[in-house]
Backbone as JSON Lines, residues from 0, in Angstrom:
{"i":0,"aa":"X","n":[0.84,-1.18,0.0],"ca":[0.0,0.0,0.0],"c":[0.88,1.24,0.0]}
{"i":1,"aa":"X","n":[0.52,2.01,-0.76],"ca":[1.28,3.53,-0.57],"c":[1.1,4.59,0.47]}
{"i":2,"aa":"X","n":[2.16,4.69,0.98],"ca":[2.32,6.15,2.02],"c":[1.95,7.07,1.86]}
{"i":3,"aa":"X","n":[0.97,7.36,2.38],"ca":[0.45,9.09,1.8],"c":[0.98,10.04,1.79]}
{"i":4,"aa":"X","n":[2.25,10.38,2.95],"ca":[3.3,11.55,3.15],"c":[2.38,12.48,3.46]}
{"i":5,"aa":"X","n":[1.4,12.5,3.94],"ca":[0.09,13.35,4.78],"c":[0.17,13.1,6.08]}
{"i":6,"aa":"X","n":[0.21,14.92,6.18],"ca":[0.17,14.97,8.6],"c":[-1.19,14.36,8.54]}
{"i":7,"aa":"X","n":[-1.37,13.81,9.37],"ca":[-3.04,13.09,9.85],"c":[-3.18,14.27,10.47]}
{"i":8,"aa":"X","n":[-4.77,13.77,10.35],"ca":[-5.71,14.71,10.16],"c":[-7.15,13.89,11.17]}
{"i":9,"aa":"X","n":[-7.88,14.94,11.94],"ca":[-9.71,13.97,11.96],"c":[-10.38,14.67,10.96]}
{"i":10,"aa":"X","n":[-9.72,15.23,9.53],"ca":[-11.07,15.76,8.92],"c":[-11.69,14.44,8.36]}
{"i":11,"aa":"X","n":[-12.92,14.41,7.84],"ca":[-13.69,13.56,7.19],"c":[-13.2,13.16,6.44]}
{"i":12,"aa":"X","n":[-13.48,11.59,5.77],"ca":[-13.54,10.68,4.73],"c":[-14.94,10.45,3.86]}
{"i":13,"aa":"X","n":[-14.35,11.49,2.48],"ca":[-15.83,11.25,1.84],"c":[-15.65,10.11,0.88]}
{"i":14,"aa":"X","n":[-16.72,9.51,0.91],"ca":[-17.39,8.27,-0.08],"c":[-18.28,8.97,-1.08]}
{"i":15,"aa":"X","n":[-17.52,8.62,-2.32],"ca":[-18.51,9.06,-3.31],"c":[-19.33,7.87,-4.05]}
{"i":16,"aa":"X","n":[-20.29,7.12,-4.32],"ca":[-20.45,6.3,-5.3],"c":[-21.87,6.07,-5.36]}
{"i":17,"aa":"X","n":[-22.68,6.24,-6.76],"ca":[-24.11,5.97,-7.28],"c":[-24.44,4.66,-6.84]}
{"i":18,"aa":"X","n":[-24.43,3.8,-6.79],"ca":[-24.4,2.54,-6.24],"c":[-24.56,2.56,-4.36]}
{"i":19,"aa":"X","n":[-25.9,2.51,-4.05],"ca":[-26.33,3.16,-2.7],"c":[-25.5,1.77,-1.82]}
{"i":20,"aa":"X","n":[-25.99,0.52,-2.19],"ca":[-25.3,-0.39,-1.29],"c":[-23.85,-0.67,-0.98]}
{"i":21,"aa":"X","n":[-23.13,-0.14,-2.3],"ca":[-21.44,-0.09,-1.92],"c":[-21.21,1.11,-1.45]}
{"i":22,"aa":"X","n":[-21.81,2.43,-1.19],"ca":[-21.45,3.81,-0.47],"c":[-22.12,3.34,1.04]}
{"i":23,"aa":"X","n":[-23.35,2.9,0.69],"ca":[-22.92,2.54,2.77],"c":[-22.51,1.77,3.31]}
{"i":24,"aa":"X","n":[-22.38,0.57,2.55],"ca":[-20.97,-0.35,2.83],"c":[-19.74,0.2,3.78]}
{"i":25,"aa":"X","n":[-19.19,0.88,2.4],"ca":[-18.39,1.6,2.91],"c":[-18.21,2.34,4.14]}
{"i":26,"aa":"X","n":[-18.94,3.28,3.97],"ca":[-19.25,4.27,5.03],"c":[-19.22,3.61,6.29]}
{"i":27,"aa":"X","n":[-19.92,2.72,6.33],"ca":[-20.07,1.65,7.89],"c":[-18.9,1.01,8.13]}
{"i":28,"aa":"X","n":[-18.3,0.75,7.03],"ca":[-17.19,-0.17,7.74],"c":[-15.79,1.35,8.38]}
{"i":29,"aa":"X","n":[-16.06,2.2,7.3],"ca":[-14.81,3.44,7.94],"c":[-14.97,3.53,9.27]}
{"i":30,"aa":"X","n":[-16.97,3.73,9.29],"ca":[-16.85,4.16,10.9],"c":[-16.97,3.2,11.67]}
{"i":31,"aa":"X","n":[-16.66,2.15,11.39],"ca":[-16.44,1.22,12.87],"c":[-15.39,1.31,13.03]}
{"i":32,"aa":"X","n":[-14.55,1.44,12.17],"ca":[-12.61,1.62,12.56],"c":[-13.02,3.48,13.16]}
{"i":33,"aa":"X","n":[-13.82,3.83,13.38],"ca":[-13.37,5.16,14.09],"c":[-13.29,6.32,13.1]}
{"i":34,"aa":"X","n":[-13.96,6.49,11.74],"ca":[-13.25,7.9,10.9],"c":[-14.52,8.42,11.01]}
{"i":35,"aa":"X","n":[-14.49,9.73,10.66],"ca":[-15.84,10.29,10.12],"c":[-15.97,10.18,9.2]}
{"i":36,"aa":"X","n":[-17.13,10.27,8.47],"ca":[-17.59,9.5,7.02],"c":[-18.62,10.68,6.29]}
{"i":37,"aa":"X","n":[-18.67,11.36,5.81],"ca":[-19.68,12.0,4.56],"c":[-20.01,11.43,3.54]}
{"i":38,"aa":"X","n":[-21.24,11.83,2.74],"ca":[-21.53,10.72,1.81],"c":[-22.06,11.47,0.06]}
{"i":39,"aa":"X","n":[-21.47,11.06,-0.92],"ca":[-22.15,11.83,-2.12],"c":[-22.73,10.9,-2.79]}
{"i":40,"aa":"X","n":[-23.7,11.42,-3.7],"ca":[-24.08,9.96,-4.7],"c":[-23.55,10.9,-6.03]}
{"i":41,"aa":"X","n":[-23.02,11.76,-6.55],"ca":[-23.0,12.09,-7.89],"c":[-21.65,13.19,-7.5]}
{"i":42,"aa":"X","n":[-20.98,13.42,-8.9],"ca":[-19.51,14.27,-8.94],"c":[-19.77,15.82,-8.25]}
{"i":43,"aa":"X","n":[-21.17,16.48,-8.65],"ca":[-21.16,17.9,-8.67],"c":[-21.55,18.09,-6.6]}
{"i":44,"aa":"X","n":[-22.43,17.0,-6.43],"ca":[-22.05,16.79,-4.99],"c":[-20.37,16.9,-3.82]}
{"i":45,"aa":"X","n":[-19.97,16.09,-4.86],"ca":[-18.69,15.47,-4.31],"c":[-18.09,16.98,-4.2]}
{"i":46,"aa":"X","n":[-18.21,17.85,-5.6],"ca":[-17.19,18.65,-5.11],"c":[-18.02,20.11,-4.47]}
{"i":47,"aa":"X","n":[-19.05,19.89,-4.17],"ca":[-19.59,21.11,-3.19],"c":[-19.14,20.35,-1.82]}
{"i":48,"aa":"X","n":[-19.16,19.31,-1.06],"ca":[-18.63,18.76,-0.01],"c":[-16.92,18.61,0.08]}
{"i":49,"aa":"X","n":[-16.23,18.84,-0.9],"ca":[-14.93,19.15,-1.07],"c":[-15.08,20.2,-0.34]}
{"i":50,"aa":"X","n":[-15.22,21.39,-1.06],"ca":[-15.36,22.57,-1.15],"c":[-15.93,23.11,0.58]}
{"i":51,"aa":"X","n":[-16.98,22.55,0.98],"ca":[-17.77,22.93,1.81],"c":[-17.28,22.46,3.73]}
{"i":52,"aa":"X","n":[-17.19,21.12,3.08],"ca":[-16.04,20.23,4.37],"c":[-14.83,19.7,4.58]}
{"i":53,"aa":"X","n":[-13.98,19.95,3.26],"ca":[-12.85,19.89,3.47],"c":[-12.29,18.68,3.87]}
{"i":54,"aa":"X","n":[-12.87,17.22,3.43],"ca":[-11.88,16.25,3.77],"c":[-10.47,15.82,3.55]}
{"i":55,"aa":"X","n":[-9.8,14.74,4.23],"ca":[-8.65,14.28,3.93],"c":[-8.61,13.18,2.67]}
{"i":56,"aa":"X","n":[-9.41,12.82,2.38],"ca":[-9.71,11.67,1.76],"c":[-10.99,11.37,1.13]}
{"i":57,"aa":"X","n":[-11.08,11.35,-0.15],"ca":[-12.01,11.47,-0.96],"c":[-11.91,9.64,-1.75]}
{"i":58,"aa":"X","n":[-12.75,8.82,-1.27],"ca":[-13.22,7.28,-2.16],"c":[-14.03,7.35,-3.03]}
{"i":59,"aa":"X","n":[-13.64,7.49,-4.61],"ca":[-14.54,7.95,-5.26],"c":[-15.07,6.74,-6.3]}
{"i":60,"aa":"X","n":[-16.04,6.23,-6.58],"ca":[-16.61,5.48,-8.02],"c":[-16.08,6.35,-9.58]}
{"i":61,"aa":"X","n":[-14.99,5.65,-9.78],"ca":[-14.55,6.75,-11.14],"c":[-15.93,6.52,-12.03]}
{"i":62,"aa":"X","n":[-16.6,5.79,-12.26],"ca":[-17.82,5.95,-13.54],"c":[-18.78,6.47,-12.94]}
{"i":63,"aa":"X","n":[-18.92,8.06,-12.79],"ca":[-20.35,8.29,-12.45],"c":[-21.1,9.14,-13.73]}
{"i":64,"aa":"X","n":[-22.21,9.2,-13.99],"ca":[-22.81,9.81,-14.87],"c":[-22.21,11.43,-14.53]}
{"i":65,"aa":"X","n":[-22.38,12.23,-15.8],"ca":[-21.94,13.26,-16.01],"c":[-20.66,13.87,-15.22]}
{"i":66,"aa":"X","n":[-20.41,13.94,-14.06],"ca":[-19.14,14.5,-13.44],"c":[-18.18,13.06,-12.96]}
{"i":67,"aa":"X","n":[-17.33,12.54,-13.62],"ca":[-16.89,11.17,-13.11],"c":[-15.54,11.71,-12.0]}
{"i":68,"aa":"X","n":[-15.42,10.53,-11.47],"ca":[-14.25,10.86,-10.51],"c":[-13.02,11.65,-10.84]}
{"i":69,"aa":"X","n":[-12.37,11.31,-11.9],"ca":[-11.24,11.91,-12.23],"c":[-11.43,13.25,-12.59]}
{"i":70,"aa":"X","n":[-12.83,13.74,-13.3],"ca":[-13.15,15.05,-13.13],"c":[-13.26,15.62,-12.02]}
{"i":71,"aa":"X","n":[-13.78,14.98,-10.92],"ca":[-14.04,15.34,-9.94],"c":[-12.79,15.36,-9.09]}
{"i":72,"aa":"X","n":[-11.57,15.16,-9.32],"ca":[-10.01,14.94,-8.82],"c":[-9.65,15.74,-9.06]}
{"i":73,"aa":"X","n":[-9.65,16.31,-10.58],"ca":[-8.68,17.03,-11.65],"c":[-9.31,19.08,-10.95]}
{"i":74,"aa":"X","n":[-10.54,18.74,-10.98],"ca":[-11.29,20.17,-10.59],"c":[-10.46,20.2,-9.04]}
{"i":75,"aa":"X","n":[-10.7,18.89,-8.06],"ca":[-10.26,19.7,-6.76],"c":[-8.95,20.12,-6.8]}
{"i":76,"aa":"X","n":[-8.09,19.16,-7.3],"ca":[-6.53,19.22,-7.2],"c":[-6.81,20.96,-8.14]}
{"i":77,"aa":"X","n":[-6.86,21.45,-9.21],"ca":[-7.06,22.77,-9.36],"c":[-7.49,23.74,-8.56]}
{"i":78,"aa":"X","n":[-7.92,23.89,-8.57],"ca":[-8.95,24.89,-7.12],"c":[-7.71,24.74,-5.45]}
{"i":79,"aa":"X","n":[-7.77,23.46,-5.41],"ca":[-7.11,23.63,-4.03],"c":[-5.51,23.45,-3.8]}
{"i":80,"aa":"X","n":[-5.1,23.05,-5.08],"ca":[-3.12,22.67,-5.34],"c":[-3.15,21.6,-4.08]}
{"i":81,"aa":"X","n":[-1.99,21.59,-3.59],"ca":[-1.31,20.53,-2.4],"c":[-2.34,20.65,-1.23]}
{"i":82,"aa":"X","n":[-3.71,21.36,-1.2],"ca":[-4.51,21.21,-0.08],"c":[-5.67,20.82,-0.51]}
{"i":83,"aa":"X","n":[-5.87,20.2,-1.97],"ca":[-6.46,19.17,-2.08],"c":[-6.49,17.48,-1.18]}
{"i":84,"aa":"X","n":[-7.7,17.26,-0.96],"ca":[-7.65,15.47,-0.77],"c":[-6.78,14.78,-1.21]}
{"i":85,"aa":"X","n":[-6.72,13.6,-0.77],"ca":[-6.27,12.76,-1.64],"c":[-7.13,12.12,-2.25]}
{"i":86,"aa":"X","n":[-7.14,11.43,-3.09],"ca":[-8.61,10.88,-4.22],"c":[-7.89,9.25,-4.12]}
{"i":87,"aa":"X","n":[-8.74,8.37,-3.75],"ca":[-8.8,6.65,-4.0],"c":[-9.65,6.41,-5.15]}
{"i":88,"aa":"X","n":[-9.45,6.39,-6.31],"ca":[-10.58,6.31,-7.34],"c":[-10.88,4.24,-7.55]}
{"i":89,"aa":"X","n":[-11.88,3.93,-7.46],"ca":[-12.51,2.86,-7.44],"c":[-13.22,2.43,-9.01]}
{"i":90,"aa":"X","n":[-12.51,1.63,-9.72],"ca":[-12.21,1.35,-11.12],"c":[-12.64,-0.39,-11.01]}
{"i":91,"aa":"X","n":[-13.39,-0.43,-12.66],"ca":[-13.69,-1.88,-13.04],"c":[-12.54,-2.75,-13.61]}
{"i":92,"aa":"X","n":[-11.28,-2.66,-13.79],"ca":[-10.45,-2.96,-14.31],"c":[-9.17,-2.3,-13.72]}
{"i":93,"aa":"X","n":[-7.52,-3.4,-13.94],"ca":[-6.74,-3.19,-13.33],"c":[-6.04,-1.48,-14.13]}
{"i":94,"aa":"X","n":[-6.42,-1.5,-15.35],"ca":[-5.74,-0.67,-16.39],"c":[-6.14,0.33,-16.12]}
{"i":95,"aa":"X","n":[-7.38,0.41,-15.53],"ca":[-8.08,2.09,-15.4],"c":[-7.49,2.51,-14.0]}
{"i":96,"aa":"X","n":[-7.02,1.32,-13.14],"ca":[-6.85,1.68,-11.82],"c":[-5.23,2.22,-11.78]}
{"i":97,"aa":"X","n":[-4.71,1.54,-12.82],"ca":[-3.41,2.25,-13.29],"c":[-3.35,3.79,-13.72]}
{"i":98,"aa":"X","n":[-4.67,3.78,-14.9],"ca":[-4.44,4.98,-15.07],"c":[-5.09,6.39,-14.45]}
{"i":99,"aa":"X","n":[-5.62,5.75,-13.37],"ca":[-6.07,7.0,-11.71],"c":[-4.86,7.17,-11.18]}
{"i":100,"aa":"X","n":[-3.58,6.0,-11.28],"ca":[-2.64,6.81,-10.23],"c":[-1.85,7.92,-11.08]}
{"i":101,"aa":"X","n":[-1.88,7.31,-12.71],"ca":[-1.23,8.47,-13.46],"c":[-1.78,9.8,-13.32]}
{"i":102,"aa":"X","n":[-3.2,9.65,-13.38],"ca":[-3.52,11.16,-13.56],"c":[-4.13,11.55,-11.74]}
{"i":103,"aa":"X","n":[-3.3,11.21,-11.05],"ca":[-2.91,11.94,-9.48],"c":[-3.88,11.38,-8.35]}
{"i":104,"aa":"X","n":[-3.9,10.23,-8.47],"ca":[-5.32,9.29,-7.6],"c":[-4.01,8.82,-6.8]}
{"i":105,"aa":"X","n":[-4.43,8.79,-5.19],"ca":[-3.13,7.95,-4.39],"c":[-3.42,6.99,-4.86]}
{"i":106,"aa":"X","n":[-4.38,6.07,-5.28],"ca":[-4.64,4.48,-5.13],"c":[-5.84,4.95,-6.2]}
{"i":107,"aa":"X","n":[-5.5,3.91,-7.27],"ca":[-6.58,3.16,-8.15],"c":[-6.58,2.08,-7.3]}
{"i":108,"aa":"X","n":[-8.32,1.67,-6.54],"ca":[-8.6,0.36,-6.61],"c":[-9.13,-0.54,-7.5]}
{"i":109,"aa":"X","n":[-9.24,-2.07,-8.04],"ca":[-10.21,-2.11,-9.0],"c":[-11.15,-2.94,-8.31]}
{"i":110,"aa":"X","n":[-12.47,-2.94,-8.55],"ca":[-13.01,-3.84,-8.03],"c":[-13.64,-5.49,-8.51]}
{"i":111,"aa":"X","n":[-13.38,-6.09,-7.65],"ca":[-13.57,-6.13,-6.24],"c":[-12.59,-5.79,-5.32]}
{"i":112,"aa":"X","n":[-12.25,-4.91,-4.41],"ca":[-11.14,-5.14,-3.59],"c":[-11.23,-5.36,-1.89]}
{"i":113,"aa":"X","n":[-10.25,-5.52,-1.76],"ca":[-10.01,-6.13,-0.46],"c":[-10.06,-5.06,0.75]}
{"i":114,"aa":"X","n":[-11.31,-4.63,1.64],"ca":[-11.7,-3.67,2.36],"c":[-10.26,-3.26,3.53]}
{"i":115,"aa":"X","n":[-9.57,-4.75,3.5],"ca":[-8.03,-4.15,4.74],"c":[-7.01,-2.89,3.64]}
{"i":116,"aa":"X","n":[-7.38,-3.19,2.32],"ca":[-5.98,-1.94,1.58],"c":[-6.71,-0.7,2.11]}
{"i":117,"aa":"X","n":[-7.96,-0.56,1.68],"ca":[-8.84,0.87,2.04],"c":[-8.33,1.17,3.72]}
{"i":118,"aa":"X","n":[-8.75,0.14,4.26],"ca":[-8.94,0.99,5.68],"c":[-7.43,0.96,6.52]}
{"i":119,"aa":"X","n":[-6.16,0.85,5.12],"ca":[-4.65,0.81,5.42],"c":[-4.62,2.12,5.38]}
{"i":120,"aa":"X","n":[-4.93,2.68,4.12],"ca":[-4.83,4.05,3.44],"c":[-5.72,5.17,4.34]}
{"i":121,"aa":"X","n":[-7.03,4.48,5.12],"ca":[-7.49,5.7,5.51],"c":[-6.95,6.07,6.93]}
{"i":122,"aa":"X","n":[-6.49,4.59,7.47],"ca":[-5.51,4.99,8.73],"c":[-4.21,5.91,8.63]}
{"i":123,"aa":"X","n":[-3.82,5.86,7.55],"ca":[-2.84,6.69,7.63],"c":[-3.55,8.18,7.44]}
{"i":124,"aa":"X","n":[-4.74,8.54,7.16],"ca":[-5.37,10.35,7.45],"c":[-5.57,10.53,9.04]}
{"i":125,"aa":"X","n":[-5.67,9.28,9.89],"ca":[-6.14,9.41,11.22],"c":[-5.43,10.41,12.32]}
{"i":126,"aa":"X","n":[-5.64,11.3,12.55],"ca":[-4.9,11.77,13.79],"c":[-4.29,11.3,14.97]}
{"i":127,"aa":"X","n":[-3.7,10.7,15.64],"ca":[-3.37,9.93,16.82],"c":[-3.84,10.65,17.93]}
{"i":128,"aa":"X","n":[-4.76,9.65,19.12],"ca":[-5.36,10.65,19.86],"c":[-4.23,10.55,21.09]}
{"i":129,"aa":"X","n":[-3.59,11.59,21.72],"ca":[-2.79,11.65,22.85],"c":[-3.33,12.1,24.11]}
{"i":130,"aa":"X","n":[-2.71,10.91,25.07],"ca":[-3.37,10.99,26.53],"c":[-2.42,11.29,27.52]}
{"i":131,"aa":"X","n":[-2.45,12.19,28.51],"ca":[-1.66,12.67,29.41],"c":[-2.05,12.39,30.52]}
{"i":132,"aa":"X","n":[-1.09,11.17,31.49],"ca":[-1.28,10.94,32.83],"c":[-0.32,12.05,33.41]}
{"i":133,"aa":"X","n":[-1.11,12.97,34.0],"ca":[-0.85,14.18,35.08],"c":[0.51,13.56,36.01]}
{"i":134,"aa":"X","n":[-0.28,12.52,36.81],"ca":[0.72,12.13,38.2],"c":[1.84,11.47,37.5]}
{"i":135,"aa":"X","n":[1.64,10.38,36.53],"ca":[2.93,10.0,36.43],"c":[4.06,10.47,34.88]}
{"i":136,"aa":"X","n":[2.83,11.6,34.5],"ca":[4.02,12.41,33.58],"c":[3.73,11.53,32.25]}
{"i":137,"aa":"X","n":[3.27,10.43,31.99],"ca":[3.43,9.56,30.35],"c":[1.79,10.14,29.78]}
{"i":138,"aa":"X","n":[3.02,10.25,28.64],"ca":[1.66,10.39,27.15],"c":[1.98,9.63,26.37]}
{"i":139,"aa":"X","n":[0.62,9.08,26.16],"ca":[0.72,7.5,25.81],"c":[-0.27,8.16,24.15]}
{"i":140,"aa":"X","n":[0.29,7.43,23.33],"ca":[-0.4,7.53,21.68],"c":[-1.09,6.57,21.54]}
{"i":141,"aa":"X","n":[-2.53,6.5,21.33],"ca":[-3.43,5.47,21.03],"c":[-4.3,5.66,19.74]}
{"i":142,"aa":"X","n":[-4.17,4.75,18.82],"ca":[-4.13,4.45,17.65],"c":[-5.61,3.36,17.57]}
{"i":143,"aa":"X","n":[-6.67,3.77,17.64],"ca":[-7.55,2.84,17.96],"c":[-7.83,2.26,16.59]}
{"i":144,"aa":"X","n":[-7.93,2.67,15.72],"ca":[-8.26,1.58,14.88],"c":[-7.39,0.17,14.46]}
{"i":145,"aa":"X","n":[-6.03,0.56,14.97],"ca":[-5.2,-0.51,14.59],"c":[-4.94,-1.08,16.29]}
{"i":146,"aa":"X","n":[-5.67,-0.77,17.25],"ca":[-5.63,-1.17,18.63],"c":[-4.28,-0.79,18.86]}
{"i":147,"aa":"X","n":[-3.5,-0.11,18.92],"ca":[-1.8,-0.12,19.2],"c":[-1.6,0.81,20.32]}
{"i":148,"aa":"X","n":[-1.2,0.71,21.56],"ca":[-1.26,1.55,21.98],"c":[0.62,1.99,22.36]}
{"i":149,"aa":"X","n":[1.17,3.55,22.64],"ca":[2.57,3.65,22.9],"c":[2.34,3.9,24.08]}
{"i":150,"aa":"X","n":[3.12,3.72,24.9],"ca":[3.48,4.28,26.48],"c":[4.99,3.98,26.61]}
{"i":151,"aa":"X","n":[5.16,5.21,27.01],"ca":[6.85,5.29,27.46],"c":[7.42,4.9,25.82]}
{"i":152,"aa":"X","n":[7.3,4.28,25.22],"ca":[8.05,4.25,23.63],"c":[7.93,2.88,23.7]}
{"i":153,"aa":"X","n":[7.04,2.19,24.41],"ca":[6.99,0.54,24.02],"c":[5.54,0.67,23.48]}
{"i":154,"aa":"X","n":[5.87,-0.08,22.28],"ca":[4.39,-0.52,21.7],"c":[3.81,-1.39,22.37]}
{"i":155,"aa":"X","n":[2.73,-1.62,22.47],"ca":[1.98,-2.83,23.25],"c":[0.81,-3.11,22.47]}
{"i":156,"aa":"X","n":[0.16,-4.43,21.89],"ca":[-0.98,-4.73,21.28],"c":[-2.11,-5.3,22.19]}
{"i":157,"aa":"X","n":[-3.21,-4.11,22.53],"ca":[-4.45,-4.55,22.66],"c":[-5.11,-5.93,22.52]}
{"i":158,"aa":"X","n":[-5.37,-6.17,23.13],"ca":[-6.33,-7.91,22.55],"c":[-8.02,-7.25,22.23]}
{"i":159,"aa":"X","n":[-8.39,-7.15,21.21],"ca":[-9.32,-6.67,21.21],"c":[-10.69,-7.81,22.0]}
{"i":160,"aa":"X","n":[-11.53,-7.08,22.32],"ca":[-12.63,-7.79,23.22],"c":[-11.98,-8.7,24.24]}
{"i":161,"aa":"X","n":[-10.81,-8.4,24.61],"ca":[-10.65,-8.71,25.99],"c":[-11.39,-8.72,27.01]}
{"i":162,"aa":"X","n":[-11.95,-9.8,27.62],"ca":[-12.88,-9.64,28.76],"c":[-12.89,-10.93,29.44]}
């Protein structure tokens, strides 16, 4: 998976895609790992919620009627230069998913793909939330979607549903 070279961020993760059952798919699975999620069904949407909320991360359906993803990439990356999103464009074929990263997509997916690359890529927009124990001085970095927590500079792995 590719490195985004992006400070994390909690802004939103928008899902763009006409196809109602793969946009809340989606959407549900971001937010159980913890992201915020916005939602478009069409391009001219996508980029008034660009525009309007400012996410880190834009999952877009490259085939949408009239405004398709890469239009909808090509307009933000204009308008906003290096404070544009990043764009995941979501392609029927490996060739088109090739040619989203040419024309400035972090990630062509094609589909079908495998929901752990997505929610690799959107962990890396996540902010790390930092906790400060007063009495004994440690700030510990907790990384909840990947359960990881730092204290003192030792990683330690969560058992999730420990009980």
């Amino acid at each position: 998976m590719p490195h985004t070279g992006r400070r994390p961020t909690n802004d939103p993760i928008l899902v763009v895609d006409d196809d109602a059952v793969l946009r809340t798919a989606l959407a549900r699975i971001l937010r159980s790992e913890g992201h915020e999620v916005i939602e478009a069904t069409t391009g001219p949407d996508a980029l008034a919620l660009i525009r309007n909320e400012r996410p880190c991360l834009v999952v877009m359906d490259s085939m949408l009627q009239g405004m398709d993803g890469e239009m909808v990439m090509r307009t933000s990356q204009s308008e906003f230069g290096k404070r544009a999103p990043a764009f995941i464009l979501l392609t029927t074929s490996p060739r088109e998913a090739e040619q989203a990263r040419d024309l400035g997509a972090l990630l062509g997916l094609c589909k079908p793909f495998r929901v752990e690359d997505l929610l690799d890529i959107a962990e890396q927009f996540r902010a790390p939330i930092y906790d400060h124990d007063s009495e004994s001085g440690v700030i510990r970095i907790v990384r909840p979607a990947q359960r990881e927590f730092d204290l003192d500079g030792a990683l330690l792995r969560a058992v999730a549903d420990a009980g």
